[in-house]
Structures are given as C-alpha cells and as structure tokens.
Coordinates of C-alpha atoms and ligand atoms in Angstrom, one line a residue:
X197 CA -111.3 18.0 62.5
X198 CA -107.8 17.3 63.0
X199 CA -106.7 18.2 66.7
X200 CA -104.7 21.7 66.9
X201 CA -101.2 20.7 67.9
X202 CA -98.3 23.5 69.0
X203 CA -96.0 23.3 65.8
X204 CA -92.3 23.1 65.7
X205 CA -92.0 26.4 63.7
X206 CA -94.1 28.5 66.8
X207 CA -91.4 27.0 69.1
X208 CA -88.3 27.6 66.9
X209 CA -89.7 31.7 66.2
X210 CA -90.1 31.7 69.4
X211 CA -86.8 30.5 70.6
X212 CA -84.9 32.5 67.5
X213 CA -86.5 36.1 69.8
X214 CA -85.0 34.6 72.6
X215 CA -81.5 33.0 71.6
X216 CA -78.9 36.3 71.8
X217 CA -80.2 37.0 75.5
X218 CA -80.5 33.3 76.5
X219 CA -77.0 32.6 75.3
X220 CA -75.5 36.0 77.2
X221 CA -77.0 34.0 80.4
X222 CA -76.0 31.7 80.0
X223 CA -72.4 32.4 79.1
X224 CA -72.1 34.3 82.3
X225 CA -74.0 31.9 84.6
X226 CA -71.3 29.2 83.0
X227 CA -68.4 31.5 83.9
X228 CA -69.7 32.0 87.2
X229 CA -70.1 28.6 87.8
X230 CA -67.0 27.4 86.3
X231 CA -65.3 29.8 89.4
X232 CA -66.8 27.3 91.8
X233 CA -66.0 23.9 90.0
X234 CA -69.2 23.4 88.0
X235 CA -69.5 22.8 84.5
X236 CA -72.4 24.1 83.4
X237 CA -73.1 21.8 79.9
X238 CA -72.5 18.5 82.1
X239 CA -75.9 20.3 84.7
X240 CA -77.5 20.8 81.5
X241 CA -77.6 17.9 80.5
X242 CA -78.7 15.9 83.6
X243 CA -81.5 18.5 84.0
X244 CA -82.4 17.4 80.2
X245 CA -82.7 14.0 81.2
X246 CA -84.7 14.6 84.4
X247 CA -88.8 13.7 83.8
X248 CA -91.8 14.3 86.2
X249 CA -94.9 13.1 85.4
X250 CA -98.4 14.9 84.4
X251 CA -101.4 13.7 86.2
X252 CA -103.9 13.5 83.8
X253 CA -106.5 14.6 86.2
X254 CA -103.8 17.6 86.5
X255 CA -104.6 19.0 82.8
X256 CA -108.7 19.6 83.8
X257 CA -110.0 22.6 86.2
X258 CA -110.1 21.5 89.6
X259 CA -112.0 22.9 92.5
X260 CA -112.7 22.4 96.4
X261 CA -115.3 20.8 98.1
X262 CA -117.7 24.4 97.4
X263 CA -117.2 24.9 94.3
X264 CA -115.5 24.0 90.7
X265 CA -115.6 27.2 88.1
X266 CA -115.0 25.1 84.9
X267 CA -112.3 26.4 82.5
X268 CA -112.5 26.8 79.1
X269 CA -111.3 24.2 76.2
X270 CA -111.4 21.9 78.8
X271 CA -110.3 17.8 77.6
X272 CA -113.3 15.9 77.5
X273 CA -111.8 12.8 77.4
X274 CA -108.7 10.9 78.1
X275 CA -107.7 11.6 74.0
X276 CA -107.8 15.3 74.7
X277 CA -106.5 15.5 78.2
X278 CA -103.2 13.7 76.1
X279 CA -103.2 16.3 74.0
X280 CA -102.8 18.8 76.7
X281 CA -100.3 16.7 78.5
X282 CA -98.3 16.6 74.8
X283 CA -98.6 20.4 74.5
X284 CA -97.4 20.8 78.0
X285 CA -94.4 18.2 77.1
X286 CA -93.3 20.1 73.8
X287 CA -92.8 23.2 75.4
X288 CA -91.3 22.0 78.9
X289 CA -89.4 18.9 77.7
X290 CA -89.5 17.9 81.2
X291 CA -93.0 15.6 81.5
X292 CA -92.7 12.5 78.6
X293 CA -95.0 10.5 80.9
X294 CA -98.8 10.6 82.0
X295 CA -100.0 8.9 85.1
X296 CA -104.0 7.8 84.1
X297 CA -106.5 7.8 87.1
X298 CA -109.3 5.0 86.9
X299 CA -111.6 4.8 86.5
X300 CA -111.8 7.9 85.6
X301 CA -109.3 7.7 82.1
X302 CA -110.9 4.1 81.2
X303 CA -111.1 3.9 77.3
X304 CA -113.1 1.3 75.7
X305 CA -110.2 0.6 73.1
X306 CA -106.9 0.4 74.9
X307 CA -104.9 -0.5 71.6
X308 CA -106.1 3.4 70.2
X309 CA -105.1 4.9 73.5
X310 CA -101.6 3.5 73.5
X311 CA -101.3 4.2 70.2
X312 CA -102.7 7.9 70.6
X313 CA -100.0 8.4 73.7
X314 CA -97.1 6.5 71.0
X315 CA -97.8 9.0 68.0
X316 CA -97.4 11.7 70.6
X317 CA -94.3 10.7 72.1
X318 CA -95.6 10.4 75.2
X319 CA -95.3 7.5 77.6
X320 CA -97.5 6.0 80.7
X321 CA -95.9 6.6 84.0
X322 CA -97.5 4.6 87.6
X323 CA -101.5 4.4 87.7
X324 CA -103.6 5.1 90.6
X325 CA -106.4 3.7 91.4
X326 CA -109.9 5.1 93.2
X327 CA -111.7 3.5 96.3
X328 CA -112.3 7.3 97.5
X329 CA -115.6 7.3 95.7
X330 CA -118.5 5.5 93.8
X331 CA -118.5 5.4 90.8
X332 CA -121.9 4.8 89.1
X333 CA -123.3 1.2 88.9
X334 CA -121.2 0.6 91.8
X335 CA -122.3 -3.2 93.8
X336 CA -121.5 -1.7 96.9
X337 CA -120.6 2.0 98.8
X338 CA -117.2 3.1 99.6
X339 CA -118.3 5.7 102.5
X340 CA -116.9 4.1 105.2
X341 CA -113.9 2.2 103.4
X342 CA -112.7 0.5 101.1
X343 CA -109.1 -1.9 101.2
X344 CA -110.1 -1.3 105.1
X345 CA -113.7 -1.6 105.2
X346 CA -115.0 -3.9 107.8
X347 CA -117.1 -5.9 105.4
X348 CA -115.4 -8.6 103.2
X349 CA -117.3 -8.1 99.9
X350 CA -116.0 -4.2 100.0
X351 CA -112.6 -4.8 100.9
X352 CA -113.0 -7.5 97.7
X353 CA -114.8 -5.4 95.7
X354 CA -111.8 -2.5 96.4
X355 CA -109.0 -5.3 95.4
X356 CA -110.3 -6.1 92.2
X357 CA -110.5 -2.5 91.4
X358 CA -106.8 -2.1 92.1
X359 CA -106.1 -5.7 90.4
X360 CA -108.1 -4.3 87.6
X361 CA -105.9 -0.9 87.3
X362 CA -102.6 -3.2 87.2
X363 CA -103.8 -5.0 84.5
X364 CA -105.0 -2.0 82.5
X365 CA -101.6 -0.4 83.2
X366 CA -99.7 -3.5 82.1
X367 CA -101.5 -2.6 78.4
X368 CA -100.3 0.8 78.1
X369 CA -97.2 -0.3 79.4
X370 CA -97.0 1.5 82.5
X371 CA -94.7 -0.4 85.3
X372 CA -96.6 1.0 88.7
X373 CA -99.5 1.3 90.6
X374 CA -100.4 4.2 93.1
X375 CA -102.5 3.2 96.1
X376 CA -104.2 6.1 97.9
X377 CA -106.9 5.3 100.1
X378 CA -109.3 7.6 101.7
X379 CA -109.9 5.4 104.6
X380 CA -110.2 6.5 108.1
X381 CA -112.6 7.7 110.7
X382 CA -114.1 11.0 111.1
X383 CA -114.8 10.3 115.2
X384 CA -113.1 8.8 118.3
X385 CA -114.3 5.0 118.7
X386 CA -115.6 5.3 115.2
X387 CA -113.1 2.6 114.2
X388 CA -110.7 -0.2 115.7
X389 CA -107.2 1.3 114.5
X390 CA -105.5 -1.6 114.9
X391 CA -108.4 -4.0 112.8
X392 CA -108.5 -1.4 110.5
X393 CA -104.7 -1.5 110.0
X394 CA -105.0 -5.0 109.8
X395 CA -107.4 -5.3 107.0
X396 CA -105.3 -3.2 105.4
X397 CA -102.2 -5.3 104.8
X398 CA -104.6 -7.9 103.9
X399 CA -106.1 -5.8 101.5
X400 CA -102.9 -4.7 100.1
X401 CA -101.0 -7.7 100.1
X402 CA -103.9 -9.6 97.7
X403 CA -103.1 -6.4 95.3
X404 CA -99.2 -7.1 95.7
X405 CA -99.6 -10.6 94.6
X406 CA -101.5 -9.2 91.7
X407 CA -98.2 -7.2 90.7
X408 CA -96.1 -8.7 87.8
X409 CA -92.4 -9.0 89.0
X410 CA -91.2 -5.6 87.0
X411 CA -93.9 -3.5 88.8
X412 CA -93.7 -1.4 91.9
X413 CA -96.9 -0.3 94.3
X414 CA -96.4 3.0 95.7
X415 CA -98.0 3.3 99.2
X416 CA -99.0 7.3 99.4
X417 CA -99.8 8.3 103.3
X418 CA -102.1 11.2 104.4
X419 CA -102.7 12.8 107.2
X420 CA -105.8 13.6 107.1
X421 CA -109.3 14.4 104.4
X422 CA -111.5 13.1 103.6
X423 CA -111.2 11.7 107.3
X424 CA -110.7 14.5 110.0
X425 CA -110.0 12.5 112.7
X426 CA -107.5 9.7 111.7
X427 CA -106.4 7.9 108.5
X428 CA -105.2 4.4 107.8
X429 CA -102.2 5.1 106.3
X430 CA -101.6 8.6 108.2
X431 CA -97.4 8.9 107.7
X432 CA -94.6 7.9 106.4
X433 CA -94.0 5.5 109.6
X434 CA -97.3 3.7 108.9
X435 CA -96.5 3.9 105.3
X436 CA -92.9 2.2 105.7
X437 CA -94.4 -0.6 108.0
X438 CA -96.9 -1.7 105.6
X439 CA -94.8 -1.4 102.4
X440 CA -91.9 -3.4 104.3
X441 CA -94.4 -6.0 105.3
X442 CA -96.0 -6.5 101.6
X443 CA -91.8 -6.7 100.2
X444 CA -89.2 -5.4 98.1
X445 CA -92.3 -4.1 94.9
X446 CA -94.0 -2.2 97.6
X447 CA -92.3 1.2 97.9
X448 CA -93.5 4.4 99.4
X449 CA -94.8 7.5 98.2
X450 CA -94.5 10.9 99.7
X451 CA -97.3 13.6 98.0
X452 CA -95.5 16.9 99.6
X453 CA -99.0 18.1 101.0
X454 CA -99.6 15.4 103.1
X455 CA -97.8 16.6 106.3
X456 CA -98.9 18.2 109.1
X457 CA -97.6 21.9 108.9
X458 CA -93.7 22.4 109.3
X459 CA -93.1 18.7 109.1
X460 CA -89.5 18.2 107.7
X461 CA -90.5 16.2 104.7
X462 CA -86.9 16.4 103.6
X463 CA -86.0 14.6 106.3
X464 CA -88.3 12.1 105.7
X465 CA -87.0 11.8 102.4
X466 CA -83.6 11.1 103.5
X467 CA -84.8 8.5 105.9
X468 CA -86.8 6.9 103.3
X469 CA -83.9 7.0 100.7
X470 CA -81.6 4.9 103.2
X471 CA -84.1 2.3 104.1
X472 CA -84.3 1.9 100.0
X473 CA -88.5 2.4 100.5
X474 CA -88.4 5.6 98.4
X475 CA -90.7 4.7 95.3
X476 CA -92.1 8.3 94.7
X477 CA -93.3 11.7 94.8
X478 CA -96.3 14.1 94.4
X479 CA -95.2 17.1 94.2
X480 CA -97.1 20.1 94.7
X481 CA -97.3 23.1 97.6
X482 CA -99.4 24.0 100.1
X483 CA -99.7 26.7 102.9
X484 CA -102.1 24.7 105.4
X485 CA -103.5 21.0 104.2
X486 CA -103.3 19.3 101.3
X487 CA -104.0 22.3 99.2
X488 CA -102.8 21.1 96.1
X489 CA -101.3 24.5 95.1
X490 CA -98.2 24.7 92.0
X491 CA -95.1 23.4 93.0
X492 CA -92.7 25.7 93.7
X493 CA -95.1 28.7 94.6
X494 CA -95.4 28.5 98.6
X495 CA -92.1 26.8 99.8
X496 CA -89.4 26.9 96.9
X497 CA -86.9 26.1 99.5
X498 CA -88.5 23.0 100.8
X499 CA -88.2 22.1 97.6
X500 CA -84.7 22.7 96.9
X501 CA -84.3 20.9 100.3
X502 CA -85.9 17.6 99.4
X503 CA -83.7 17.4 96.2
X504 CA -80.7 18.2 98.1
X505 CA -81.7 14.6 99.3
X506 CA -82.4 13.2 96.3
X507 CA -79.2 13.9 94.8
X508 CA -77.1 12.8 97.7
X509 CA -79.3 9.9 97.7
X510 CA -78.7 9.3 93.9
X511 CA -74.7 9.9 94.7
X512 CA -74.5 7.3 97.7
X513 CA -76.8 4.7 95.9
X514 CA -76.3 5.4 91.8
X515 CA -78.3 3.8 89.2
X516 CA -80.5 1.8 91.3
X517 CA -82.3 5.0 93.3
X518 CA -85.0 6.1 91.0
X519 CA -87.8 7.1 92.2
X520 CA -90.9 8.3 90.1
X521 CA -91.5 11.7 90.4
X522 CA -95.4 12.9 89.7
X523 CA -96.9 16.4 89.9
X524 CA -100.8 15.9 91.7
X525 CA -102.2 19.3 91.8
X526 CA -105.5 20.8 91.1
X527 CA -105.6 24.0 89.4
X528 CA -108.7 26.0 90.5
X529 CA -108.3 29.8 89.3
X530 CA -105.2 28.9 86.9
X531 CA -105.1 27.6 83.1
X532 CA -103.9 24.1 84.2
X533 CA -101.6 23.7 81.3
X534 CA -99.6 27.3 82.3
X535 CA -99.7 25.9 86.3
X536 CA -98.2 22.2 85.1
X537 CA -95.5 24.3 82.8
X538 CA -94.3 26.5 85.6
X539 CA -95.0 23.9 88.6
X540 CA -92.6 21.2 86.1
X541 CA -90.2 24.5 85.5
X542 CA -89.6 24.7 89.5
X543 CA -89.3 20.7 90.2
X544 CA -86.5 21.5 87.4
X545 CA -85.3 24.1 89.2
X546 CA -84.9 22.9 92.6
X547 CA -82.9 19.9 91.0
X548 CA -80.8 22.2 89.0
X549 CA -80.0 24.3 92.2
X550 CA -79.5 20.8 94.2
X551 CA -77.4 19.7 91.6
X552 CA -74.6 22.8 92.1
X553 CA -74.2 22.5 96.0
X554 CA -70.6 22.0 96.6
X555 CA -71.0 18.6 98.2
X556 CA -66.9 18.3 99.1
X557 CA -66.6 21.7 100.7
X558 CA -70.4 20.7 102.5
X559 CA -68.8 17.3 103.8
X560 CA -66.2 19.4 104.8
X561 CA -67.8 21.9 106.7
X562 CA -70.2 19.5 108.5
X563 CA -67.1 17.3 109.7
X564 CA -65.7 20.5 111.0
X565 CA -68.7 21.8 112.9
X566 CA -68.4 24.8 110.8
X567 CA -71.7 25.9 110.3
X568 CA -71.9 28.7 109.0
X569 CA -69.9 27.5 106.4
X570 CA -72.5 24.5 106.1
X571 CA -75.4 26.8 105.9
X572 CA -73.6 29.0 103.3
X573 CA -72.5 26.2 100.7
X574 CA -76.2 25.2 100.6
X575 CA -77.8 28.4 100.2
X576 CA -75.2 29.7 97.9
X577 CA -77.0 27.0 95.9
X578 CA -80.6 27.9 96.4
X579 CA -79.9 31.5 96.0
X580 CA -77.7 30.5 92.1
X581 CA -80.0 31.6 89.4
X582 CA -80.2 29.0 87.2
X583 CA -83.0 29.9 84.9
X584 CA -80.4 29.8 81.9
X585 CA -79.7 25.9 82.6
X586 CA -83.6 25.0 82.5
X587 CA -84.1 27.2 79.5
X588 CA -80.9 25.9 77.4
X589 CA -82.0 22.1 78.6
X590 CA -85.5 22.7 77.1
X591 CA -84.0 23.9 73.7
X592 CA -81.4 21.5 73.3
X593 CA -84.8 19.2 73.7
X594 CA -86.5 21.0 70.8
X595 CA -89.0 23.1 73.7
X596 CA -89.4 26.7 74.5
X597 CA -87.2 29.0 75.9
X598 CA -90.4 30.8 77.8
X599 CA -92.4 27.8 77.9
X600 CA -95.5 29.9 79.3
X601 CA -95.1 33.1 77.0
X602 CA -94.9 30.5 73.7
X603 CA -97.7 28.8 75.3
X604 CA -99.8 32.3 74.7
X605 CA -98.2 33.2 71.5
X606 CA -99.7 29.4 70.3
X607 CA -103.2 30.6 70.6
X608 CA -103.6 26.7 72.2
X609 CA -106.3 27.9 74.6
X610 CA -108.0 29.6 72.2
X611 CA -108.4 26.7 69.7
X612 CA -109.1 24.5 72.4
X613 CA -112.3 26.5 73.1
X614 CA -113.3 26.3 69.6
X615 CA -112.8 22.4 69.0
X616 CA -114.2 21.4 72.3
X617 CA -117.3 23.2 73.0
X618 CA -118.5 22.8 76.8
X619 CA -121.7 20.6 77.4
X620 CA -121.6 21.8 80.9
X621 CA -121.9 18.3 82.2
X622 CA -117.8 17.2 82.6
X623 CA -115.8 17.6 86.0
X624 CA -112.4 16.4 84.4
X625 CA -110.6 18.2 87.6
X626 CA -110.8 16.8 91.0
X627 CA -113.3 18.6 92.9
Ligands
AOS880 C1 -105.2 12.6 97.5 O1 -105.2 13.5 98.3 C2 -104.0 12.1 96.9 O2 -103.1 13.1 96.7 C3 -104.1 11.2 95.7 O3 -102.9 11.2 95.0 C4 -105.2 11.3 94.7 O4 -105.4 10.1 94.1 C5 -105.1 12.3 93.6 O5 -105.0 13.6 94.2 C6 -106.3 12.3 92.6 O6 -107.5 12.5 93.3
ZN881 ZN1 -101.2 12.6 95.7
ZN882 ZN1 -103.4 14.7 98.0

C-alpha cells in the first residue's frame, strides 16, 4: 500500500476558503507597515527563505521519565517518521530538513533512505549522536559516562559512536554533527571536575579530527538531567571553552531549555554571535527545566528577543552568520505533527517580528539614553501582528494558509492509524 501523502489539491481548496480574508490582512498589515518604513513583500520573502529543522525523534509521542501514553499512527520507522516530517514541511514550508538521531534512525540501506528523503523534497540537516544510553548489544555501559567516562575503552567506545554518526551523515549528505552528552555526577566528590573536563576535550577532539573540512560539531550545554548535581558541559562558558579549544568546525549550540530559570539566553546569544561560536539552536520552551514544551507557547517574547539578536547578528556579520536552527521537543499530550506545525509557525513568527524593529530609530534611541523610546521601538515590534506575513510566505511556497486546520481537514492522522497499526512495542518519542 502506497503511503497516504497530503495532496496539492487539499492545500490549494484549502487556501482558495482562505484567500479573500488572507489578502484583506494582509493589505492592511502592508499599509500599516509601509507607515513605518517596511515593505512588507521584501519580509515575506526573507521569512520564505527562513528553515528550522524537524527532529525526527520530534514527529513520535514523547513522554517523561513516569510515563509515555503512545499516540496513534505513530511512524514505526525512520521511512514513516519522513513521511510525517514531509507532511509537516508541505503545510508549513518552513522545515525542508530532518535532523536523524542514532542510533535510533539507523537504516540498513542508506542509498533507499536518501533516496526516500530526495523524492520527498526533504533534506538532512546536523546529526546527533547518543552516549546517554545503551543501546542493546552494547560492549560496555554508559551509566556513569561516556566521552568523559574514566575508563579508556568507554570513552573509545563513545568516539567511534560519534565517528560512526559523521560518517553515516556524510551519506545522506548532512554537513554536522550534534554532540550532547549526558555526562556528569549526581553527588559531591562523585567525580574530579577538572579530569572529567579533561577527558572531555580529549574525547571530543578525536571526534573533531574525524570531521571532514565542510562539517561543523555543535557542542550543546546543559545544566543539568540526567545528572542532578553537575554536568560536564553545564553552560555556554564551558561550552565556548571547549569548542574554541577543538577550532574554527567546533561551534556551539544553545537548546533554549538548558538554562537555569530567568537566564538571559539572549544575551548569551549575542555574546556567542560576536565571538563567531554561534553554530545552533534547539528551540523549544519551558516553564522550569528542560521541559521540552512547543516553542513559542511559554515565553513568546524570549523568543522574539533571541532573534532580535540573530538578526542584528546577521546585519553586522552578513552571509557568513548562519547558524542551524533545530526544533528538539517532545510532545507528550499533543499530536506531534500539529505541535512541530505551530512550534515552526512561532520560530517564524518571532523572526518575522525581529525582522520589523526599526533598527535606525533603536540605534538612535540607545545613543540618546532615551529609553523609553528604546523599549518602545522594540515592543512596537513584538506586539505587530504579523500572522498575514507567515501565512502569505507559506502560500507563495505552495503550503497552507492554516497549516493546523488543513492538517485536520487532510484526515492525515486518521490514515495514519489505519496504515500503521500499533504493535505496542515502539517508543519512537523520547521518554
Ligand atoms: C537533551 O536534553 C538534549 O536536548 C539533546 O538535544 C537530545 O539529544 C535530544 O533531546 C534527543 O534526546
Ligand atoms: Zn537539545
Ligand atoms: Zn534537552
């Protein structure tokens, strides 16, 4: 049986309902904007060229640590969780790349899996690999490390992995790796930080020789979990040293929910962006820890805040500041493909309302010391509703106006839950 795919004609009725109101909108947003200097067609357009990533591990049901309530029509397999990461990509227009997880997306026939991703339009974005758990058959146990583990043969066994993931990636034509250890201690004097640091780089820097000279390695800090008291690579500090040690491929990568709460992350994106050690972001939200929650749903003007610095960052440094954005969420009590639809909606968003601050009369008003004036050029920004820009960038892109409603009219779910019956035995979300 041929898999269902969302047809061109269930977007186009869908966006013939919606035309008359969308182009009212956006008439008057345009005129509106036009009154302050913007030309709406010219942020269009750089919102229609903007991409984030799908994790594939994104497109499953995910769960916490007490429970995982599966979904239904869940993928079963890398194939299928493509197939959701191409129905999430025709309606959005804003995800044309998949970031695979290994082991856990290993196919035995790379040359179909490429192939599968070409026919669908879609493309491979950085791939991470996992030392946070055993997998089965497994020589020897990651529970108190990996890249940092005291004992040579795990911290070996941990660098093939990753050397294994790069070349993998360098098949499907992906051009980065993602480097998130779980590493840490869960008790004072349970570890040497400074040994473990140092095993570390070590670590890390046979992966980096493994890198072939067009590849980055993204260095992503956390806090904390699944180590409570103290992490390897707990910040952004930690992560700059060791990605400025390794050299220019090794970059660092800032997942949005692993701060302590109130941290300015923008700020650490600005300071990042300068030192030029900005390779990328997770995005998600999160009220406490790293709860993995849509992006956009807790803290929208966080958001808006850390592309305020990605766009001055892309003015001061042009073509050569691109960092790789990635959602990494876990959908627990959500369809996943409705949460990665709205949660790649609000990254757009964010940018879209980034991209409208008046950045002359700003510079003016911080020279000044006017700040009320500052505070009001920016959050005349954030407060712009510019749903009619993400909407008109999707259709000019051949997606959906309501990306979430055409989504339901598609009966994709439904489909789904016919052509892959559950054998009760998959966890395809983190858990
Ligand atoms: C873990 O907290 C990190 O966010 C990683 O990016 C991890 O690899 C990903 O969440 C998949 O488990
Ligand atoms: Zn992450
Ligand atoms: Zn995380």
């Amino acid at each position: 049986m041929d898999a269902f795919r969302i047809s061109d004609s269930v977007i186009a009725d869908h966006n013939a309902r919606a035309a008359a109101s969308l182009k009212r909108d956006y008439d008057n947003l345009g005129e509106a904007l036009s009154r302050r200097g913007v030309k709406i067609d010219s942020i269009r357009d750089t919102v229609a060229r903007f991409n984030v990533a799908v994790p594939s591990w994104g497109v499953g049901t995910g769960g916490t640590r007490f429970a995982r309530f599966a979904g239904v029509g869940e993928p079963r397999n890398v194939y299928e969780k493509l197939d959701d990461c191409d129905a999430i990509h025709r309606l959005g227009r804003i995800s044309r790349t998949v970031s695979l997880h290994f082991p856990w997306d290993k196919a035995e026939d790379l040359g179909r899996l490429k192939s599968h991703a070409r026919e669908l339009g879609l493309a491979f974005d950085a791939v991470n690999s996992n030392t946070f758990q055993d997998q089965a058959g497994q020589t020897l146990s990651y529970k108190f490390g990996s890249l940092t583990h005291q004992d040579r043969e795990v911290r070996k066994q941990a660098v093939r992995h990753n050397l294994e993931c790069i070349e993998l990636g360098k098949e499907l034509g992906s051009k980065a790796i993602t480097v998130w250890v779980g590493d840490g201690s869960n008790f004072p004097g349970q570890q040497d930080f400074t040994e473990a640091f140092e095993r570390y780089l070590e670590s890390a820097s046979e992966i980096y020789r493994g890198l072939p000279s067009d590849w980055m390695m993204f260095l992503e800090h956390k806090l904390f979990e699944p180590a409570f008291y103290a992490t390897v690579i707990n910040d952004w500090g930690t992560s700059y040293l060791a990605a400025s040690r390794l050299g220019p491929q090794a970059k660092c990568l800032v997942d949005l929910g692993h701060h302590a709460p109130n941290t300015n992350i923008e700020m650490i994106v600005a300071r990042l962006a300068w030192a030029k050690k900005l390779g990328g972001f997770h995005f998600n939200d999160s009220m406490y820890g790293d709860d993995d929650l849509d992006s956009g749903s807790i803290k929208p003007f966080q958001l808006f805040l850390i592309f305020n610095e990605l766009v001055s960052a892309e003015r001061r440094q042009g073509a050569e500041f691109k960092p790789a954005y990635m959602l990494d969420q876990s959908h627990n009590v959500t369809d996943p493909i409705e949460s990665l639809l709205l949660s790649g909606q609000e990254v757009g968003r964010a940018y879209a309302k980034a991209l409208i601050i008046d950045r002359a009369k700003l510079s003016a008003a911080q020279q000044a010391n006017d700040v009320i004036e500052a505070r009001r050029t920016v959050t005349a920004a954030y407060q712009t509703d510019v749903s009619p820009i993400l909407a008109a960038a999707r259709v000019q892109q051949g997606g959906a106006a309501d990306p979430i409603a055409a989504f339901r009219e598609s009966g994709y779910r439904e489909r789904k839950t016919k052509e892959r019956p559950s054998d009760g035995s998959r966890r395809s979300g983190i858990v």
